[in-house]
Amino acid sequence: DTGVSQDPRHKITKRGQNVTFRCDPISEHNRLYWYRQTLGQGPEFLTYFQNEAQLEKSRLLSDRFSAERPKGSFSTLEIQRTEQGDSAMYLCASSSRNREKNTEAFFGQGTRLTVV
Amino acid sequence: AQSVTQLGSHVSVSEGALVLLRCNYSSSVPPYLFWYVQYPNQGLQLLLKYTTGATLVKGINGFEAEFKKSETSFHLTKPSAHMSDAAEYFCAGSLNQGGKLIFGQGTELSVKP
């Protein structure tokens, strides 16, 4: 396994456009997390999935943000009507949490979004 | 509610000197604690973790951390800094392994030749 993969690595978009990011977790991991990291800050939790179920969403996740994990494998994070304040690094992480195995979170390289 | 605080947003040491990065946590239950390192424009790489058991935890690249419940601390140390240690370091806590992480603000480590 090559680890957590995120695509694209960089995205520049105009204000008001929609963007979608993809995350492919480590294959046997059942949990998938999205975090947002702005310059000079630690990552902040946005949302997470256990298999295909979205179990928690942060208040940071406005209604312009939507995340899916339709088959419990890869996930997408969409931002509609982007604003300059959405400029950040979006990090995806996966982990395993079940009766057989618990692991820590493994992070992808992130997608850096710049809204101009 | 759980929170993680890192004291010092920027630490500078000389090559070969001791590295000490401070982290304090606040939690209603004993947490799982982690240190991650981040190089520019990269994701986070796990350095070490405390789950249960031994309070002195050894990680990669010569780093270690000690969980001190009485002081609610989990400071990161390395006896001798190397130039390649220059990076951003994040302390994080979770109520369970594999669960949602609460991060500190990060500490940027600079290493002078």
CSV table of C-alpha atoms in Angstrom, one decimal:
chain,number,residue,atom,x,y,z
A,1,ASP,CA,0.0,0.0,0.0
A,2,THR,CA,1.3,3.4,-0.9
A,3,GLY,CA,-0.4,5.3,2.0
A,4,VAL,CA,-3.1,8.0,1.9
A,5,SER,CA,-3.3,9.7,-1.5
A,6,GLN,CA,-4.8,13.1,-2.2
A,7,ASP,CA,-5.6,14.7,-5.5
A,8,PRO,CA,-4.9,17.3,-6.7
A,9,ARG,CA,-1.9,18.5,-4.7
A,10,HIS,CA,-2.5,22.1,-5.6
A,11,LYS,CA,-5.6,23.9,-6.8
A,12,ILE,CA,-6.0,27.6,-7.7
A,13,THR,CA,-9.5,28.7,-8.3
A,14,LYS,CA,-11.5,32.0,-8.8
A,15,ARG,CA,-13.8,33.1,-6.0
A,16,GLY,CA,-17.3,31.7,-6.6
A,17,GLN,CA,-16.2,28.6,-8.4
A,18,ASN,CA,-16.8,25.1,-7.1
A,19,VAL,CA,-13.9,22.7,-6.3
A,20,THR,CA,-13.7,19.0,-5.5
A,21,PHE,CA,-10.9,17.2,-3.8
A,22,ARG,CA,-10.3,13.4,-3.7
A,23,CYS,CA,-8.8,11.3,-1.0
A,24,ASP,CA,-7.9,7.6,-1.3
A,25,PRO,CA,-7.2,6.1,2.2
A,26,ILE,CA,-5.1,3.1,3.1
A,27,SER,CA,-7.1,0.3,1.8
A,28,GLU,CA,-7.9,-1.6,5.0
A,29,HIS,CA,-8.7,1.5,7.0
A,30,ASN,CA,-12.4,2.0,7.9
A,31,ARG,CA,-12.1,5.6,9.1
A,32,LEU,CA,-11.4,8.6,7.0
A,33,TYR,CA,-11.0,12.2,8.2
A,34,TRP,CA,-10.8,15.6,6.7
A,35,TYR,CA,-8.9,18.4,8.3
A,36,ARG,CA,-8.2,22.0,7.3
A,37,GLN,CA,-5.0,23.8,8.0
A,38,THR,CA,-4.4,27.5,7.6
A,39,LEU,CA,-1.0,29.1,7.5
A,40,GLY,CA,0.7,29.0,10.9
A,41,GLN,CA,-2.0,26.9,12.5
A,42,GLY,CA,-2.5,23.3,13.5
A,43,PRO,CA,-5.0,21.2,11.5
A,44,GLU,CA,-8.6,21.6,12.4
A,45,PHE,CA,-11.1,18.7,12.2
A,46,LEU,CA,-13.8,19.1,9.6
A,47,THR,CA,-15.5,15.7,9.4
A,48,TYR,CA,-15.1,12.0,9.5
A,49,PHE,CA,-16.5,8.8,8.1
A,50,GLN,CA,-16.6,5.3,9.4
A,51,ASN,CA,-17.0,3.2,6.3
A,52,GLU,CA,-19.6,5.1,4.2
A,53,ALA,CA,-21.3,6.8,7.1
A,54,GLN,CA,-20.5,10.4,7.9
A,55,LEU,CA,-20.5,10.3,11.7
A,56,GLU,CA,-19.4,13.8,12.7
A,57,LYS,CA,-19.2,17.2,11.2
A,58,SER,CA,-17.5,20.3,12.7
A,59,ARG,CA,-19.2,23.6,13.0
A,60,LEU,CA,-16.4,24.8,10.7
A,61,LEU,CA,-18.1,22.8,7.9
A,62,SER,CA,-20.5,25.4,6.5
A,63,ASP,CA,-23.3,24.4,4.2
A,64,ARG,CA,-21.0,25.2,1.2
A,65,PHE,CA,-18.9,22.2,2.1
A,66,SER,CA,-20.0,18.6,1.5
A,67,ALA,CA,-18.1,15.4,1.9
A,68,GLU,CA,-19.0,11.9,0.7
A,69,ARG,CA,-17.6,8.4,0.9
A,70,PRO,CA,-20.0,6.5,-1.2
A,71,LYS,CA,-18.6,3.0,-1.1
A,72,GLY,CA,-16.6,3.3,2.1
A,73,SER,CA,-13.4,3.6,0.1
A,74,PHE,CA,-12.3,7.0,-1.4
A,75,SER,CA,-13.8,10.2,-0.3
A,76,THR,CA,-14.5,13.6,-1.9
A,77,LEU,CA,-14.7,17.0,-0.4
A,78,GLU,CA,-16.5,19.6,-2.4
A,79,ILE,CA,-16.6,23.4,-1.7
A,80,GLN,CA,-19.2,25.3,-3.5
A,81,ARG,CA,-19.0,29.1,-4.2
A,82,THR,CA,-15.5,29.3,-2.9
A,83,GLU,CA,-14.4,32.3,-0.8
A,84,GLN,CA,-10.9,33.7,-0.2
A,85,GLY,CA,-11.2,32.5,3.4
A,86,ASP,CA,-11.4,28.9,2.1
A,87,SER,CA,-7.7,29.1,1.1
A,88,ALA,CA,-6.0,26.5,3.1
A,89,MET,CA,-4.3,23.1,3.1
A,90,TYR,CA,-6.9,20.3,3.2
A,91,LEU,CA,-5.6,17.2,4.8
A,92,CYS,CA,-7.1,13.7,4.6
A,93,ALA,CA,-6.2,11.0,7.1
A,94,SER,CA,-7.3,7.4,7.6
A,95,SER,CA,-7.2,5.0,10.4
A,96,SER,CA,-8.5,1.6,11.5
A,97,ARG,CA,-10.8,1.3,14.4
A,98,ASN,CA,-12.5,-2.0,15.0
A,99,ARG,CA,-12.5,-5.0,17.2
A,100,GLU,CA,-9.5,-6.5,15.4
A,101,LYS,CA,-7.3,-3.5,14.9
A,102,ASN,CA,-6.8,0.1,16.1
A,103,THR,CA,-4.2,2.3,14.4
A,104,GLU,CA,-3.3,5.9,14.6
A,105,ALA,CA,-4.2,8.3,11.8
A,106,PHE,CA,-2.0,8.3,8.7
A,107,PHE,CA,-2.1,11.5,6.7
A,108,GLY,CA,-2.0,12.3,3.0
A,109,GLN,CA,0.2,15.0,1.5
A,110,GLY,CA,-2.7,17.4,1.4
A,111,THR,CA,-4.4,19.6,-1.2
A,112,ARG,CA,-3.4,23.3,-1.1
A,113,LEU,CA,-6.3,25.5,-2.2
A,114,THR,CA,-5.8,29.1,-3.2
A,115,VAL,CA,-8.8,31.1,-4.0
A,116,VAL,CA,-8.1,34.3,-6.0
B,1,ALA,CA,-13.7,19.1,26.4
B,2,GLN,CA,-10.2,18.3,25.1
B,3,SER,CA,-7.6,20.8,24.2
B,4,VAL,CA,-3.9,20.8,23.4
B,5,THR,CA,-1.6,23.7,23.9
B,6,GLN,CA,2.0,24.0,22.6
B,7,LEU,CA,4.1,26.6,24.4
B,8,GLY,CA,6.3,28.5,22.0
B,9,SER,CA,5.4,28.9,18.3
B,10,HIS,CA,9.0,29.0,17.3
B,11,VAL,CA,12.0,27.3,18.9
B,12,SER,CA,15.6,27.8,17.7
B,13,VAL,CA,18.5,25.6,18.7
B,14,SER,CA,22.0,25.0,17.6
B,15,GLU,CA,23.0,21.8,15.8
B,16,GLY,CA,23.9,19.3,18.4
B,17,ALA,CA,22.0,21.0,21.2
B,18,LEU,CA,19.0,19.6,23.1
B,19,VAL,CA,15.6,19.9,21.5
B,20,LEU,CA,12.6,20.5,23.9
B,21,LEU,CA,9.2,21.2,22.5
B,22,ARG,CA,6.4,21.6,25.0
B,23,CYS,CA,2.9,20.3,24.9
B,24,ASN,CA,0.2,20.4,27.6
B,25,TYR,CA,-3.2,18.8,27.3
B,26,SER,CA,-6.5,19.2,29.0
B,27,SER,CA,-8.9,16.3,29.0
B,28,SER,CA,-11.6,14.8,31.2
B,29,VAL,CA,-10.3,11.4,30.5
B,30,PRO,CA,-6.7,10.1,29.9
B,31,PRO,CA,-6.0,10.8,26.3
B,32,TYR,CA,-4.0,9.3,23.5
B,33,LEU,CA,-1.3,11.7,22.6
B,34,PHE,CA,0.8,12.1,19.5
B,35,TRP,CA,3.6,14.1,18.0
B,36,TYR,CA,3.6,14.7,14.3
B,37,VAL,CA,6.2,16.5,12.1
B,38,GLN,CA,5.4,18.5,9.0
B,39,TYR,CA,7.9,19.6,6.3
B,40,PRO,CA,6.9,22.5,4.0
B,41,ASN,CA,4.0,21.7,1.7
B,42,GLN,CA,3.8,18.1,3.0
B,43,GLY,CA,1.4,16.1,5.1
B,44,LEU,CA,2.0,15.1,8.7
B,45,GLN,CA,4.3,12.2,9.6
B,46,LEU,CA,3.9,10.5,13.0
B,47,LEU,CA,6.9,10.8,15.2
B,48,LEU,CA,5.6,8.9,18.2
B,49,LYS,CA,2.5,8.2,20.2
B,50,TYR,CA,1.4,7.5,23.8
B,51,THR,CA,-1.6,5.1,24.2
B,52,THR,CA,-1.3,3.1,27.4
B,53,GLY,CA,1.6,1.6,29.4
B,54,ALA,CA,5.1,3.0,29.5
B,55,THR,CA,5.0,6.7,29.9
B,56,LEU,CA,8.4,7.3,28.2
B,57,VAL,CA,7.8,6.8,24.5
B,58,LYS,CA,10.5,6.5,21.9
B,59,GLY,CA,9.9,7.5,18.3
B,60,ILE,CA,11.6,7.9,15.0
B,61,ASN,CA,14.7,10.0,14.3
B,62,GLY,CA,15.8,9.9,17.9
B,63,PHE,CA,12.9,11.7,19.4
B,64,GLU,CA,11.2,10.7,22.6
B,65,ALA,CA,8.4,12.1,24.8
B,66,GLU,CA,7.2,11.5,28.3
B,67,PHE,CA,3.6,11.4,29.4
B,68,LYS,CA,3.3,13.1,32.8
B,69,LYS,CA,-0.3,12.8,34.0
B,70,SER,CA,0.4,15.0,37.1
B,71,GLU,CA,1.6,17.8,34.9
B,72,THR,CA,-0.8,17.1,32.0
B,73,SER,CA,2.2,17.3,29.8
B,74,PHE,CA,3.7,15.4,26.8
B,75,HIS,CA,6.9,17.2,26.0
B,76,LEU,CA,9.0,16.2,23.0
B,77,THR,CA,12.8,15.9,23.3
B,78,LYS,CA,15.8,14.9,21.3
B,79,PRO,CA,19.3,14.9,22.9
B,80,SER,CA,21.1,16.3,19.8
B,81,ALA,CA,19.5,18.4,17.1
B,82,HIS,CA,20.3,17.8,13.4
B,83,MET,CA,19.8,20.2,10.6
B,84,SER,CA,17.3,17.8,9.1
B,85,ASP,CA,15.1,18.3,12.2
B,86,ALA,CA,14.1,21.7,11.1
B,87,ALA,CA,10.3,21.5,10.5
B,88,GLU,CA,6.9,22.2,12.1
B,89,TYR,CA,6.0,20.0,15.0
B,90,PHE,CA,2.4,19.3,16.1
B,91,CYS,CA,1.2,17.8,19.3
B,92,ALA,CA,-2.2,16.2,19.1
B,93,GLY,CA,-4.6,14.4,21.4
B,94,SER,CA,-7.5,12.0,20.9
B,95,LEU,CA,-9.9,10.2,23.2
B,96,ASN,CA,-9.2,6.9,21.5
B,97,GLN,CA,-6.6,5.5,19.1
B,98,GLY,CA,-7.7,6.1,15.5
B,99,GLY,CA,-10.2,8.8,16.6
B,100,LYS,CA,-10.6,12.5,15.9
B,101,LEU,CA,-7.4,14.5,16.6
B,102,ILE,CA,-7.3,17.8,18.4
B,103,PHE,CA,-4.1,19.6,17.4
B,104,GLY,CA,-2.0,22.2,19.1
B,105,GLN,CA,-1.0,25.3,17.3
B,106,GLY,CA,2.4,23.9,16.2
B,107,THR,CA,6.0,24.8,17.0
B,108,GLU,CA,8.4,25.6,14.2
B,109,LEU,CA,11.9,24.3,15.0
B,110,SER,CA,14.9,26.0,13.5
B,111,VAL,CA,18.3,24.4,13.7
B,112,LYS,CA,21.4,26.7,13.4
B,113,PRO,CA,24.7,25.4,12.1
